[in-house]
PDB file of C-alpha atoms in Angstrom:
ATOM      1  CA  THR A   1     -55.507  23.606 -86.330  1.00 80.00           C
ATOM      2  CA  ILE A   2     -58.159  23.590 -83.594  1.00 84.00           C
ATOM      3  CA  ARG A   3     -58.143  19.786 -83.498  1.00 85.00           C
ATOM      4  CA  GLN A   4     -54.396  19.675 -83.082  1.00 86.00           C
ATOM      5  CA  ALA A   5     -54.563  22.300 -80.350  1.00 87.00           C
ATOM      6  CA  GLU A   6     -57.167  20.295 -78.453  1.00 86.00           C
ATOM      7  CA  ILE A   7     -54.982  17.213 -78.717  1.00 85.00           C
ATOM      8  CA  ASN A   8     -51.987  19.132 -77.391  1.00 87.00           C
ATOM      9  CA  LEU A   9     -54.107  20.604 -74.558  1.00 88.00           C
ATOM     10  CA  ASN A  10     -55.371  17.203 -73.521  1.00 89.00           C
ATOM     11  CA  LYS A  11     -51.820  15.896 -73.615  1.00 91.00           C
ATOM     12  CA  GLN A  12     -50.667  18.759 -71.390  1.00 92.00           C
ATOM     13  CA  ILE A  13     -53.590  18.171 -68.991  1.00 91.00           C
ATOM     14  CA  ARG A  14     -52.726  14.484 -68.674  1.00 91.00           C
ATOM     15  CA  ALA A  15     -49.078  15.367 -68.154  1.00 91.00           C
ATOM     16  CA  LEU A  16     -50.068  17.859 -65.447  1.00 92.00           C
ATOM     17  CA  GLU A  17     -52.256  15.275 -63.713  1.00 92.00           C
ATOM     18  CA  GLN A  18     -49.396  12.802 -63.841  1.00 93.00           C
ATOM     19  CA  ARG A  19     -47.037  15.369 -62.358  1.00 94.00           C
ATOM     20  CA  LYS A  20     -49.572  16.043 -59.579  1.00 94.00           C
ATOM     21  CA  LYS A  21     -49.799  12.334 -58.835  1.00 94.00           C
ATOM     22  CA  ASN A  22     -46.011  12.087 -58.858  1.00 93.00           C
ATOM     23  CA  TYR A  23     -45.849  15.076 -56.553  1.00 94.00           C
ATOM     24  CA  GLU A  24     -48.338  13.586 -54.102  1.00 94.00           C
ATOM     25  CA  LEU A  25     -46.463  10.295 -54.211  1.00 95.00           C
ATOM     26  CA  GLN A  26     -43.119  12.011 -53.524  1.00 95.00           C
ATOM     27  CA  LYS A  27     -44.759  14.093 -50.815  1.00 95.00           C
ATOM     28  CA  ALA A  28     -46.154  10.981 -49.156  1.00 94.00           C
ATOM     29  CA  LYS A  29     -42.740   9.321 -49.337  1.00 95.00           C
ATOM     30  CA  ALA A  30     -41.104  12.432 -47.897  1.00 95.00           C
ATOM     31  CA  LEU A  31     -43.611  12.615 -45.037  1.00 95.00           C
ATOM     32  CA  ALA A  32     -43.120   8.904 -44.307  1.00 95.00           C
ATOM     33  CA  ASN A  33     -39.379   9.452 -44.328  1.00 95.00           C
ATOM     34  CA  ILE A  34     -39.778  12.407 -41.925  1.00 96.00           C
ATOM     35  CA  ARG A  35     -41.899  10.290 -39.621  1.00 95.00           C
ATOM     36  CA  ASP A  36     -39.229   7.569 -39.665  1.00 95.00           C
ATOM     37  CA  LYS A  37     -36.539  10.142 -38.914  1.00 96.00           C
ATOM     38  CA  LYS A  38     -38.608  11.566 -36.040  1.00 96.00           C
ATOM     39  CA  ARG A  39     -39.168   8.077 -34.668  1.00 95.00           C
ATOM     40  CA  LEU A  40     -35.459   7.332 -34.842  1.00 96.00           C
ATOM     41  CA  ARG A  41     -34.753  10.706 -33.253  1.00 96.00           C
ATOM     42  CA  ASP A  42     -37.204  10.005 -30.422  1.00 95.00           C
ATOM     43  CA  GLU A  43     -35.775   6.509 -29.891  1.00 95.00           C
ATOM     44  CA  GLY A  44     -32.258   7.954 -29.878  1.00 95.00           C
ATOM     45  CA  GLN A  45     -33.286  10.645 -27.390  1.00 96.00           C
ATOM     46  CA  GLU A  46     -34.904   8.027 -25.182  1.00 95.00           C
ATOM     47  CA  LEU A  47     -31.701   5.984 -25.282  1.00 96.00           C
ATOM     48  CA  VAL A  48     -29.674   9.102 -24.425  1.00 96.00           C
ATOM     49  CA  ASN A  49     -31.992   9.865 -21.504  1.00 95.00           C
ATOM     50  CA  THR A  50     -31.704   6.264 -20.268  1.00 94.00           C
ATOM     51  CA  LEU A  51     -27.902   6.304 -20.529  1.00 93.00           C
ATOM     52  CA  GLN A  52     -27.722   9.688 -18.791  1.00 92.00           C
ATOM     53  CA  HIS A  53     -29.864   8.285 -15.993  1.00 91.00           C
ATOM     54  CA  PHE A  54     -27.570   5.278 -15.649  1.00 89.00           C
ATOM     55  CA  LEU A  55     -24.557   7.567 -15.796  1.00 87.00           C
ATOM     56  CA  SER A  56     -25.944   9.623 -12.935  1.00 85.00           C
ATOM     57  CA  GLN A  57     -26.162   6.430 -10.886  1.00 84.00           C
ATOM     58  CA  PHE A  58     -22.393   6.013 -11.199  1.00 78.00           C
ATOM     59  CA  THR A  59     -21.902   9.142  -9.103  1.00 80.00           C
ATOM     60  CA  ILE A  60     -22.173   8.204  -5.439  1.00 78.00           C
ATOM     61  CA  THR A  61     -22.874  11.032  -3.039  1.00 82.00           C
ATOM     62  CA  ALA A  62     -22.076  10.597   0.633  1.00 81.00           C
ATOM     63  CA  PRO A  63     -24.922  11.353   3.036  1.00 81.00           C
ATOM     64  CA  SER A  64     -22.616  13.647   4.997  1.00 80.00           C
ATOM     65  CA  ALA A  65     -19.080  14.994   5.044  1.00 80.00           C
ATOM     66  CA  GLY A  66     -16.473  12.529   6.274  1.00 79.00           C
ATOM     67  CA  MET A  67     -13.795  10.021   5.333  1.00 82.00           C
ATOM     68  CA  VAL A  68     -13.818   7.506   2.481  1.00 85.00           C
ATOM     69  CA  ILE A  69     -11.993   4.179   2.823  1.00 85.00           C
ATOM     70  CA  TYR A  70     -11.560   2.270  -0.437  1.00 86.00           C
ATOM     71  CA  LYS A  71     -12.111  -1.484  -0.383  1.00 86.00           C
ATOM     72  CA  GLU A  72      -8.929  -3.518  -0.086  1.00 84.00           C
ATOM     73  CA  GLU A  73      -8.315  -6.170  -2.731  1.00 82.00           C
ATOM     74  CA  PHE A  74      -7.019  -9.663  -1.957  1.00 79.00           C
ATOM     75  CA  ASN A  75      -3.494  -8.578  -2.909  1.00 82.00           C
ATOM     76  CA  GLY A  76      -3.572  -5.689  -0.441  1.00 78.00           C
ATOM     77  CA  SER A  77      -4.073  -2.900  -2.993  1.00 85.00           C
ATOM     78  CA  LYS A  78      -6.973  -0.460  -2.841  1.00 88.00           C
ATOM     79  CA  ARG A  79      -9.767  -0.289  -5.388  1.00 84.00           C
ATOM     80  CA  LYS A  80      -9.449   2.725  -7.677  1.00 84.00           C
ATOM     81  CA  SER A  81     -10.503   4.100 -11.044  1.00 81.00           C
ATOM     82  CA  GLY A  82     -10.285   1.254 -13.562  1.00 81.00           C
ATOM     83  CA  SER A  83     -10.588  -1.542 -10.995  1.00 83.00           C
ATOM     84  CA  THR A  84     -12.815  -4.468 -11.927  1.00 82.00           C
ATOM     85  CA  VAL A  85     -15.724  -4.954  -9.544  1.00 81.00           C
ATOM     86  CA  ASN A  86     -16.932  -8.504  -9.036  1.00 82.00           C
ATOM     87  CA  PRO A  87     -20.752  -8.779  -9.062  1.00 83.00           C
ATOM     88  CA  PHE A  88     -20.467 -10.899  -5.908  1.00 84.00           C
ATOM     89  CA  ASP A  89     -18.347  -8.268  -4.164  1.00 84.00           C
ATOM     90  CA  ARG A  90     -19.647  -4.901  -5.242  1.00 83.00           C
ATOM     91  CA  VAL A  91     -18.226  -2.840  -2.384  1.00 87.00           C
ATOM     92  CA  ILE A  92     -16.033  -0.034  -3.706  1.00 85.00           C
ATOM     93  CA  ALA A  93     -15.617   2.063  -0.588  1.00 85.00           C
ATOM     94  CA  THR A  94     -17.028   2.501   2.897  1.00 86.00           C
ATOM     95  CA  LEU A  95     -17.836   5.613   4.897  1.00 85.00           C
ATOM     96  CA  PRO A  96     -16.782   5.028   8.512  1.00 84.00           C
ATOM     97  CA  ASP A  97     -18.897   6.610  11.236  1.00 82.00           C
ATOM     98  CA  LEU A  98     -16.230   8.555  13.116  1.00 82.00           C
ATOM     99  CA  THR A  99     -18.740   9.462  15.825  1.00 82.00           C
ATOM    100  CA  SER A 100     -18.897   5.816  16.944  1.00 86.00           C
ATOM    101  CA  MET A 101     -15.475   4.162  17.034  1.00 91.00           C
ATOM    102  CA  ILE A 102     -14.653   0.619  18.132  1.00 93.00           C
ATOM    103  CA  SER A 103     -11.402  -1.105  18.995  1.00 95.00           C
ATOM    104  CA  THR A 104     -10.837  -4.794  18.311  1.00 95.00           C
ATOM    105  CA  THR A 105      -8.488  -6.763  20.531  1.00 95.00           C
ATOM    106  CA  TYR A 106      -7.874 -10.415  21.393  1.00 94.00           C
ATOM    107  CA  VAL A 107      -7.777 -12.213  24.734  1.00 93.00           C
ATOM    108  CA  SER A 108      -6.252 -15.649  25.325  1.00 92.00           C
ATOM    109  CA  GLU A 109      -8.414 -18.617  26.209  1.00 93.00           C
ATOM    110  CA  ILE A 110      -6.845 -18.583  29.694  1.00 90.00           C
ATOM    111  CA  GLU A 111      -8.162 -15.080  30.416  1.00 90.00           C
ATOM    112  CA  VAL A 112     -11.315 -14.886  28.294  1.00 94.00           C
ATOM    113  CA  ASN A 113     -13.667 -16.031  31.081  1.00 94.00           C
ATOM    114  CA  LYS A 114     -12.705 -12.916  33.036  1.00 92.00           C
ATOM    115  CA  VAL A 115     -13.859 -10.580  30.262  1.00 95.00           C
ATOM    116  CA  LYS A 116     -17.537  -9.618  30.191  1.00 96.00           C
ATOM    117  CA  PRO A 117     -19.620  -7.107  28.209  1.00 96.00           C
ATOM    118  CA  GLY A 118     -20.015  -3.887  30.161  1.00 96.00           C
ATOM    119  CA  GLN A 119     -16.514  -3.842  31.630  1.00 97.00           C
ATOM    120  CA  LYS A 120     -14.658  -0.535  31.418  1.00 97.00           C
ATOM    121  CA  VAL A 121     -11.536  -0.186  29.281  1.00 97.00           C
ATOM    122  CA  ASN A 122      -8.660   2.306  29.203  1.00 96.00           C
ATOM    123  CA  ILE A 123      -7.365   2.774  25.677  1.00 96.00           C
ATOM    124  CA  THR A 124      -4.153   4.351  24.442  1.00 95.00           C
ATOM    125  CA  ILE A 125      -3.282   5.098  20.827  1.00 94.00           C
ATOM    126  CA  ASP A 126       0.245   4.660  19.510  1.00 90.00           C
ATOM    127  CA  ALA A 127      -0.191   7.697  17.240  1.00 92.00           C
ATOM    128  CA  ILE A 128      -1.504   9.888  20.094  1.00 93.00           C
ATOM    129  CA  PRO A 129       1.008   9.409  22.934  1.00 92.00           C
ATOM    130  CA  GLY A 130       0.188  10.697  26.395  1.00 91.00           C
ATOM    131  CA  LYS A 131      -3.578  10.538  26.028  1.00 94.00           C
ATOM    132  CA  THR A 132      -5.921   7.864  27.390  1.00 95.00           C
ATOM    133  CA  PHE A 133      -9.395   7.215  26.013  1.00 95.00           C
ATOM    134  CA  THR A 134     -12.133   5.228  27.705  1.00 96.00           C
ATOM    135  CA  GLY A 135     -14.474   2.598  26.378  1.00 96.00           C
ATOM    136  CA  THR A 136     -16.705  -0.340  27.236  1.00 97.00           C
ATOM    137  CA  VAL A 137     -16.564  -4.015  26.236  1.00 97.00           C
ATOM    138  CA  THR A 138     -19.586  -4.709  24.005  1.00 97.00           C
ATOM    139  CA  GLU A 139     -18.882  -8.195  22.623  1.00 96.00           C
ATOM    140  CA  VAL A 140     -16.768 -11.229  23.465  1.00 96.00           C
ATOM    141  CA  ALA A 141     -16.437 -13.923  20.805  1.00 96.00           C
ATOM    142  CA  ASN A 142     -17.811 -17.368  21.583  1.00 94.00           C
ATOM    143  CA  ILE A 143     -15.313 -19.159  19.346  1.00 93.00           C
ATOM    144  CA  GLY A 144     -11.551 -18.769  19.560  1.00 92.00           C
ATOM    145  CA  GLU A 145      -9.131 -18.611  16.640  1.00 92.00           C
ATOM    146  CA  GLN A 146      -5.450 -19.222  16.052  1.00 89.00           C
ATOM    147  CA  LEU A 147      -3.492 -16.019  15.539  1.00 86.00           C
ATOM    148  CA  GLY A 148       0.101 -15.630  14.421  1.00 79.00           C
ATOM    149  CA  ASN A 149       2.587 -17.286  16.738  1.00 78.00           C
ATOM    150  CA  SER A 150       0.122 -17.708  19.608  1.00 78.00           C
ATOM    151  CA  GLU A 151       0.034 -21.277  20.916  1.00 82.00           C
ATOM    152  CA  SER A 152      -3.370 -20.853  22.593  1.00 87.00           C
ATOM    153  CA  LYS A 153      -6.686 -19.890  21.019  1.00 92.00           C
ATOM    154  CA  MET A 154      -7.473 -16.176  21.015  1.00 94.00           C
ATOM    155  CA  PHE A 155     -10.944 -14.692  21.443  1.00 96.00           C
ATOM    156  CA  GLU A 156     -11.961 -11.462  19.743  1.00 96.00           C
ATOM    157  CA  VAL A 157     -13.188  -8.668  22.017  1.00 97.00           C
ATOM    158  CA  ILE A 158     -15.034  -5.609  20.680  1.00 97.00           C
ATOM    159  CA  ILE A 159     -14.688  -2.349  22.620  1.00 97.00           C
ATOM    160  CA  LYS A 160     -16.796   0.739  21.962  1.00 96.00           C
ATOM    161  CA  LEU A 161     -15.035   4.016  22.675  1.00 95.00           C
ATOM    162  CA  ASN A 162     -16.905   6.600  24.704  1.00 94.00           C
ATOM    163  CA  GLY A 163     -17.791   9.987  23.247  1.00 88.00           C
ATOM    164  CA  ASN A 164     -16.791  11.599  19.972  1.00 84.00           C
ATOM    165  CA  ASN A 165     -13.020  11.758  19.466  1.00 82.00           C
ATOM    166  CA  PRO A 166     -12.044  13.761  16.354  1.00 82.00           C
ATOM    167  CA  GLU A 167      -8.363  12.795  16.722  1.00 86.00           C
ATOM    168  CA  LEU A 168      -9.098   9.128  16.075  1.00 88.00           C
ATOM    169  CA  ARG A 169      -8.900   7.575  12.632  1.00 87.00           C
ATOM    170  CA  PRO A 170      -9.805   4.090  11.376  1.00 87.00           C
ATOM    171  CA  ALA A 171      -7.039   1.451  11.507  1.00 85.00           C
ATOM    172  CA  MET A 172      -5.048   3.220  14.255  1.00 91.00           C
ATOM    173  CA  THR A 173      -3.193   0.815  16.553  1.00 93.00           C
ATOM    174  CA  THR A 174      -4.581   0.686  20.091  1.00 94.00           C
ATOM    175  CA  SER A 175      -3.516  -0.745  23.433  1.00 95.00           C
ATOM    176  CA  ASN A 176      -6.481  -1.832  25.539  1.00 96.00           C
ATOM    177  CA  LYS A 177      -6.495  -2.346  29.305  1.00 93.00           C
ATOM    178  CA  ILE A 178      -9.723  -4.071  30.329  1.00 95.00           C
ATOM    179  CA  ILE A 179     -10.637  -3.396  33.951  1.00 94.00           C
ATOM    180  CA  ILE A 180     -11.618  -6.845  35.234  1.00 90.00           C
ATOM    181  CA  ASN A 181     -11.840  -5.783  38.873  1.00 89.00           C
ATOM    182  CA  THR A 182     -10.786  -2.957  41.153  1.00 89.00           C
ATOM    183  CA  PHE A 183      -9.464  -3.119  44.725  1.00 90.00           C
ATOM    184  CA  ASP A 184      -9.079  -0.355  47.299  1.00 91.00           C
ATOM    185  CA  ASP A 185      -6.590  -0.171  50.148  1.00 92.00           C
ATOM    186  CA  VAL A 186      -4.595  -3.279  49.222  1.00 94.00           C
ATOM    187  CA  VAL A 187      -0.890  -4.079  49.106  1.00 95.00           C
ATOM    188  CA  SER A 188       0.392  -4.994  45.665  1.00 95.00           C
ATOM    189  CA  ILE A 189       3.869  -5.698  44.378  1.00 96.00           C
ATOM    190  CA  PRO A 190       5.372  -6.588  40.980  1.00 95.00           C
ATOM    191  CA  VAL A 191       4.777 -10.247  40.122  1.00 96.00           C
ATOM    192  CA  GLU A 192       8.527 -10.726  39.719  1.00 96.00           C
ATOM    193  CA  CYS A 193       8.936 -10.190  43.471  1.00 96.00           C
ATOM    194  CA  VAL A 194       7.032 -13.376  44.333  1.00 96.00           C
ATOM    195  CA  HIS A 195       8.949 -16.662  44.417  1.00 95.00           C
ATOM    196  CA  ALA A 196       7.969 -20.210  45.385  1.00 94.00           C
ATOM    197  CA  ASP A 197       9.768 -23.023  47.184  1.00 92.00           C
ATOM    198  CA  ALA A 198       9.828 -26.668  46.123  1.00 90.00           C
ATOM    199  CA  ASP A 199       6.379 -27.187  47.624  1.00 90.00           C
ATOM    200  CA  GLY A 200       4.942 -24.199  45.778  1.00 92.00           C
ATOM    201  CA  VAL A 201       4.686 -22.006  48.880  1.00 94.00           C
ATOM    202  CA  PRO A 202       4.951 -18.357  47.822  1.00 95.00           C
ATOM    203  CA  PHE A 203       7.367 -15.981  49.535  1.00 96.00           C
ATOM    204  CA  VAL A 204       9.223 -12.717  49.001  1.00 96.00           C
ATOM    205  CA  TYR A 205      12.736 -11.602  49.876  1.00 97.00           C
ATOM    206  CA  LYS A 206      12.552  -8.637  52.237  1.00 96.00           C
ATOM    207  CA  LYS A 207      15.235  -6.039  52.674  1.00 94.00           C
ATOM    208  CA  ASN A 208      15.550  -7.114  56.324  1.00 94.00           C
ATOM    209  CA  ARG A 209      17.096 -10.371  55.032  1.00 94.00           C
ATOM    210  CA  THR A 210      14.089 -12.578  55.623  1.00 95.00           C
ATOM    211  CA  LYS A 211      12.148 -14.902  53.324  1.00 96.00           C
ATOM    212  CA  GLN A 212       8.592 -13.906  54.118  1.00 95.00           C
ATOM    213  CA  ILE A 213       5.844 -16.395  53.280  1.00 95.00           C
ATOM    214  CA  VAL A 214       2.886 -14.509  51.805  1.00 95.00           C
ATOM    215  CA  VAL A 215      -0.777 -15.050  51.046  1.00 95.00           C
ATOM    216  CA  LEU A 216      -1.556 -14.090  47.468  1.00 95.00           C
ATOM    217  CA  GLY A 217      -4.646 -12.405  46.056  1.00 93.00           C
ATOM    218  CA  GLU A 218      -5.728 -11.354  42.580  1.00 91.00           C
ATOM    219  CA  MET A 219      -3.104 -10.565  39.971  1.00 89.00           C
ATOM    220  CA  ASN A 220      -2.633  -9.244  36.453  1.00 84.00           C
ATOM    221  CA  ASP A 221       0.333  -9.452  34.125  1.00 83.00           C
ATOM    222  CA  LYS A 222       2.325  -6.900  36.160  1.00 89.00           C
ATOM    223  CA  HIS A 223       1.165  -6.775  39.776  1.00 93.00           C
ATOM    224  CA  ILE A 224      -0.159  -9.161  42.414  1.00 95.00           C
ATOM    225  CA  ILE A 225      -2.080  -8.432  45.602  1.00 96.00           C
ATOM    226  CA  ILE A 226      -0.528  -9.572  48.865  1.00 96.00           C
ATOM    227  CA  LYS A 227      -3.249 -10.352  51.405  1.00 94.00           C
ATOM    228  CA  GLU A 228      -0.856 -11.146  54.244  1.00 94.00           C
ATOM    229  CA  GLY A 229       2.880 -11.100  54.802  1.00 94.00           C
ATOM    230  CA  VAL A 230       3.817  -7.703  53.377  1.00 95.00           C
ATOM    231  CA  GLU A 231       2.879  -4.349  54.888  1.00 93.00           C
ATOM    232  CA  PRO A 232       2.535  -1.010  53.060  1.00 93.00           C
ATOM    233  CA  GLY A 233       5.947   0.628  52.644  1.00 91.00           C
ATOM    234  CA  CYS A 234       7.845  -2.646  53.040  1.00 92.00           C
ATOM    235  CA  ASN A 235      10.883  -3.052  50.753  1.00 94.00           C
ATOM    236  CA  VAL A 236      11.224  -6.346  48.869  1.00 95.00           C
ATOM    237  CA  PHE A 237      13.670  -7.671  46.276  1.00 96.00           C
ATOM    238  CA  VAL A 238      12.502  -7.931  42.665  1.00 94.00           C
ATOM    239  CA  ILE A 239      15.035 -10.679  41.909  1.00 92.00           C
ATOM    240  CA  THR A 240      16.613 -13.329  44.096  1.00 93.00           C
ATOM    241  CA  PRO A 241      19.480 -11.839  46.106  1.00 93.00           C
ATOM    242  CA  GLU A 242      22.893 -13.445  45.649  1.00 92.00           C
ATOM    243  CA  ASP A 243      22.876 -14.626  49.249  1.00 92.00           C
ATOM    244  CA  GLY A 244      19.133 -15.370  49.326  1.00 90.00           C
ATOM    245  CA  SER A 245      19.767 -18.884  50.638  1.00 91.00           C
ATOM    246  CA  LYS A 246      20.981 -17.308  53.887  1.00 94.00           C
ATOM    247  CA  PHE A 247      17.773 -15.335  54.453  1.00 95.00           C
ATOM    248  CA  ARG A 248      15.732 -16.480  57.462  1.00 95.00           C
ATOM    249  CA  LEU A 249      12.332 -18.021  56.644  1.00 94.00           C
ATOM    250  CA  VAL A 250       9.455 -16.372  58.499  1.00 94.00           C
ATOM    251  CA  GLY A 251       5.657 -16.528  58.349  1.00 92.00           C
ATOM    252  CA  LYS A 252       5.232 -20.310  58.495  1.00 92.00           C
ATOM    253  CA  GLU A 253       1.842 -19.749  60.096  1.00 92.00           C
ATOM    254  CA  LEU A 254       0.656 -18.398  56.717  1.00 90.00           C
ATOM    255  CA  ILE A 255       1.391 -21.630  54.811  1.00 87.00           C
ATOM    256  CA  ALA A 256      -2.092 -23.002  55.367  1.00 86.00           C
ATOM    257  CA  LYS A 257      -3.630 -19.747  54.078  1.00 79.00           C
ATOM    258  CA  SER A 258      -1.420 -19.663  50.994  1.00 71.00           C
ATOM    259  CA  GLU A 259      -2.462 -23.072  49.722  1.00 68.00           C
TER     260      GLU A 259
END
């Protein structure tokens, strides 16, 4: 009947309205869910960007081409991939400046007062035989230290090498000859040639079988200057001759000068 049809129509209309409401509700939930997903996506992307930025900081690029020296651990090993870095000692490697090389040596407390900044140095390298490099003393330590089997205190001396030497590498072993003073036109002989009598008067044994009293000058670990008593070209004994006691003593007038 018409009445029944109207009732059914109204029922269908209400059902449709309910479905529309349900649809809008589901749509709103879906949109909210999408917004949440987008937010999580954006947060995740931001985290990825942050981590990628941090990751890029782990790649260290040298300012120029050269050599890398990895930090040495306390046990003597080098730091490498997988090594633990202490926050109080964050050095992993160093980039030595090969255009400015220094040599470190030590001078005994007996000789240290003779060494001054600015003095010239001749340097030889064990790994580069036959070649001599030059340098200049730049620093002399104020405080000595005990090294190895040395009985006296040793003072550190820093020497800067002159010029750019591509053959040199860090940690090479050097021999350093510091030029304390230079002398022209002097007579010098090996220090082993000089002897002393019971009173400390210095003399040399000459090939002419005389014990010549001499006046000494400056010396280093190998040679000593003879101010008087020995002429250029004179032959002297390096060690005491077997019959040295029979040699005639000459040059007594130099005793006063030799004291």
